[in-house]
């Protein structure tokens, strides 16, 4: 009885998967269901907003322009929203990338730091929101230190992402062909 029930459930799952898999678009020569990678496009926006926030904080401190703290906060807010969009596309594209060799480890580090960076950005933005309610003209020394940590995390992510594309060639046509042919 148990065996026949399991066979029936397996039959249902296999048929359901085949029905839904026929609805999915075919993968192109870059192993993607869309024309090109989307994650880097969204991520460049996050990088610009996050590093821009740090720059505006330091320029505001150096030139005693506290209005730049508001610009920095807005950049952090946009970066916090955009990083979750970047993570969604990053996870989808990472799942389709067929990493090989050391690129697997680098992709895992990149994914882990990306999720961590989303949490860090969320906490920093929340902290900034609360602190600016009491005095928007002052930036705490602790926040300046956290700005440096944020910049270091973003630069680390940029380095790892560059390695995945420029050294290991994930989602490039020659590498995808080599993986499909079993050469990598």
GROMACS .gro file of C-alpha atoms in nm:
model
  184
    1UNK     CA    1   0.000   0.000   0.000
    2UNK     CA    2   0.275   0.245   0.098
    3UNK     CA    3   0.479   0.151  -0.208
    4UNK     CA    4   0.188   0.210  -0.447
    5UNK     CA    5   0.108   0.543  -0.278
    6UNK     CA    6   0.468   0.658  -0.318
    7UNK     CA    7   0.469   0.548  -0.682
    8UNK     CA    8   0.147   0.740  -0.743
    9UNK     CA    9   0.289   1.054  -0.576
   10UNK     CA   10   0.609   1.026  -0.780
   11UNK     CA   11   0.400   0.990  -1.097
   12UNK     CA   12   0.199   1.304  -1.008
   13UNK     CA   13   0.514   1.503  -0.931
   14UNK     CA   14   0.690   1.398  -1.252
   15UNK     CA   15   0.388   1.482  -1.466
   16UNK     CA   16   0.332   1.813  -1.286
   17UNK     CA   17   0.697   1.906  -1.335
   18UNK     CA   18   0.684   1.820  -1.706
   19UNK     CA   19   0.371   2.033  -1.749
   20UNK     CA   20   0.526   2.334  -1.576
   21UNK     CA   21   0.869   2.290  -1.734
   22UNK     CA   22   0.709   2.322  -2.077
   23UNK     CA   23   0.583   2.667  -1.971
   24UNK     CA   24   0.933   2.790  -1.886
   25UNK     CA   25   1.126   2.973  -2.157
   26UNK     CA   26   1.419   2.797  -2.320
   27UNK     CA   27   1.768   2.894  -2.208
   28UNK     CA   28   1.976   3.098  -2.452
   29UNK     CA   29   2.348   3.067  -2.534
   30UNK     CA   30   2.430   3.237  -2.200
   31UNK     CA   31   2.219   2.981  -2.012
   32UNK     CA   32   1.957   3.243  -1.926
   33UNK     CA   33   1.582   3.262  -1.995
   34UNK     CA   34   1.620   3.632  -2.083
   35UNK     CA   35   1.847   3.810  -2.329
   36UNK     CA   36   2.133   3.902  -2.092
   37UNK     CA   37   2.228   3.905  -1.724
   38UNK     CA   38   2.014   4.143  -1.515
   39UNK     CA   39   2.187   4.106  -1.177
   40UNK     CA   40   2.491   4.321  -1.270
   41UNK     CA   41   2.268   4.601  -1.398
   42UNK     CA   42   2.075   4.624  -1.072
   43UNK     CA   43   2.389   4.567  -0.864
   44UNK     CA   44   2.573   4.858  -1.024
   45UNK     CA   45   2.288   5.078  -0.905
   46UNK     CA   46   2.324   4.940  -0.551
   47UNK     CA   47   2.701   4.992  -0.560
   48UNK     CA   48   2.662   5.353  -0.673
   49UNK     CA   49   2.398   5.430  -0.410
   50UNK     CA   50   2.585   5.263  -0.121
   51UNK     CA   51   2.926   5.410  -0.201
   52UNK     CA   52   2.761   5.743  -0.283
   53UNK     CA   53   2.607   5.745   0.066
   54UNK     CA   54   2.951   5.694   0.221
   55UNK     CA   55   3.104   5.968   0.005
   56UNK     CA   56   2.825   6.214   0.090
   57UNK     CA   57   2.876   6.144   0.461
   58UNK     CA   58   3.248   6.214   0.442
   59UNK     CA   59   3.207   6.522   0.222
   60UNK     CA   60   2.942   6.648   0.466
   61UNK     CA   61   3.184   6.598   0.756
   62UNK     CA   62   3.489   6.747   0.584
   63UNK     CA   63   3.315   7.055   0.442
   64UNK     CA   64   3.067   7.088   0.732
   65UNK     CA   65   2.763   7.048   0.506
   66UNK     CA   66   2.508   6.857   0.717
   67UNK     CA   67   2.251   6.877   0.435
   68UNK     CA   68   2.456   6.608   0.259
   69UNK     CA   69   2.360   6.368   0.540
   70UNK     CA   70   2.005   6.378   0.404
   71UNK     CA   71   2.133   6.293   0.054
   72UNK     CA   72   2.330   6.007   0.207
   73UNK     CA   73   2.020   5.878   0.386
   74UNK     CA   74   1.819   5.882   0.063
   75UNK     CA   75   2.098   5.693  -0.114
   76UNK     CA   76   2.098   5.432   0.164
   77UNK     CA   77   1.721   5.394   0.138
   78UNK     CA   78   1.734   5.337  -0.238
   79UNK     CA   79   2.030   5.099  -0.203
   80UNK     CA   80   1.843   4.899   0.062
   81UNK     CA   81   1.542   4.854  -0.164
   82UNK     CA   82   1.748   4.781  -0.476
   83UNK     CA   83   1.972   4.522  -0.311
   84UNK     CA   84   1.678   4.288  -0.258
   85UNK     CA   85   1.592   4.313  -0.628
   86UNK     CA   86   1.958   4.244  -0.709
   87UNK     CA   87   1.956   3.941  -0.480
   88UNK     CA   88   1.649   3.793  -0.648
   89UNK     CA   89   1.806   3.816  -0.993
   90UNK     CA   90   2.144   3.710  -0.852
   91UNK     CA   91   2.000   3.394  -0.700
   92UNK     CA   92   1.816   3.303  -1.020
   93UNK     CA   93   2.119   3.369  -1.238
   94UNK     CA   94   2.353   3.191  -0.994
   95UNK     CA   95   2.129   2.886  -1.012
   96UNK     CA   96   2.156   2.887  -1.390
   97UNK     CA   97   2.530   2.959  -1.407
   98UNK     CA   98   2.669   2.604  -1.369
   99UNK     CA   99   2.976   2.711  -1.170
  100UNK     CA  100   3.281   2.490  -1.198
  101UNK     CA  101   3.591   2.436  -0.986
  102UNK     CA  102   3.690   2.726  -0.763
  103UNK     CA  103   3.415   2.945  -0.909
  104UNK     CA  104   3.168   2.744  -0.699
  105UNK     CA  105   3.334   2.863  -0.378
  106UNK     CA  106   3.360   3.220  -0.500
  107UNK     CA  107   2.992   3.218  -0.599
  108UNK     CA  108   2.901   3.087  -0.252
  109UNK     CA  109   3.105   3.364  -0.085
  110UNK     CA  110   2.949   3.620  -0.317
  111UNK     CA  111   2.597   3.497  -0.236
  112UNK     CA  112   2.660   3.484   0.139
  113UNK     CA  113   2.813   3.831   0.152
  114UNK     CA  114   2.531   3.961  -0.070
  115UNK     CA  115   2.264   3.840   0.173
  116UNK     CA  116   2.470   3.973   0.464
  117UNK     CA  117   2.507   4.307   0.290
  118UNK     CA  118   2.129   4.326   0.252
  119UNK     CA  119   2.096   4.282   0.627
  120UNK     CA  120   2.373   4.531   0.700
  121UNK     CA  121   2.219   4.789   0.467
  122UNK     CA  122   1.878   4.739   0.627
  123UNK     CA  123   2.017   4.786   0.979
  124UNK     CA  124   2.227   5.087   0.877
  125UNK     CA  125   1.932   5.252   0.704
  126UNK     CA  126   1.709   5.188   1.005
  127UNK     CA  127   1.975   5.325   1.240
  128UNK     CA  128   2.016   5.630   1.021
  129UNK     CA  129   1.638   5.684   1.008
  130UNK     CA  130   1.608   5.674   1.388
  131UNK     CA  131   1.916   5.891   1.451
  132UNK     CA  132   1.811   6.158   1.203
  133UNK     CA  133   1.474   6.194   1.378
  134UNK     CA  134   1.643   6.338   1.686
  135UNK     CA  135   1.908   6.552   1.515
  136UNK     CA  136   1.946   6.541   1.135
  137UNK     CA  137   2.240   6.784   1.146
  138UNK     CA  138   2.470   6.547   1.337
  139UNK     CA  139   2.631   6.222   1.225
  140UNK     CA  140   2.764   6.002   1.506
  141UNK     CA  141   3.122   5.877   1.505
  142UNK     CA  142   2.992   5.521   1.526
  143UNK     CA  143   2.803   5.569   1.204
  144UNK     CA  144   3.116   5.695   1.029
  145UNK     CA  145   3.291   5.373   1.135
  146UNK     CA  146   2.998   5.168   1.004
  147UNK     CA  147   3.022   5.365   0.677
  148UNK     CA  148   3.377   5.233   0.637
  149UNK     CA  149   3.261   4.876   0.701
  150UNK     CA  150   2.983   4.921   0.443
  151UNK     CA  151   3.232   5.049   0.185
  152UNK     CA  152   3.464   4.754   0.254
  153UNK     CA  153   3.179   4.502   0.214
  154UNK     CA  154   3.065   4.662  -0.111
  155UNK     CA  155   3.421   4.664  -0.250
  156UNK     CA  156   3.463   4.297  -0.152
  157UNK     CA  157   3.141   4.212  -0.337
  158UNK     CA  158   3.259   4.403  -0.643
  159UNK     CA  159   3.587   4.209  -0.640
  160UNK     CA  160   3.415   3.870  -0.608
  161UNK     CA  161   3.158   3.956  -0.877
  162UNK     CA  162   3.436   4.070  -1.110
  163UNK     CA  163   3.618   3.741  -1.054
  164UNK     CA  164   3.306   3.542  -1.143
  165UNK     CA  165   3.263   3.725  -1.472
  166UNK     CA  166   3.612   3.827  -1.585
  167UNK     CA  167   3.817   3.532  -1.458
  168UNK     CA  168   3.571   3.240  -1.456
  169UNK     CA  169   3.338   3.369  -1.728
  170UNK     CA  170   3.006   3.267  -1.574
  171UNK     CA  171   2.721   3.336  -1.820
  172UNK     CA  172   2.962   3.401  -2.107
  173UNK     CA  173   2.901   3.212  -2.429
  174UNK     CA  174   3.238   3.024  -2.446
  175UNK     CA  175   3.216   2.904  -2.085
  176UNK     CA  176   2.850   2.801  -2.117
  177UNK     CA  177   2.938   2.604  -2.433
  178UNK     CA  178   3.233   2.437  -2.259
  179UNK     CA  179   3.014   2.338  -1.962
  180UNK     CA  180   2.742   2.204  -2.193
  181UNK     CA  181   3.002   1.998  -2.382
  182UNK     CA  182   3.145   1.864  -2.056
  183UNK     CA  183   3.484   2.032  -2.100
  184UNK     CA  184   3.465   2.211  -1.765
   0.00000   0.00000   0.00000
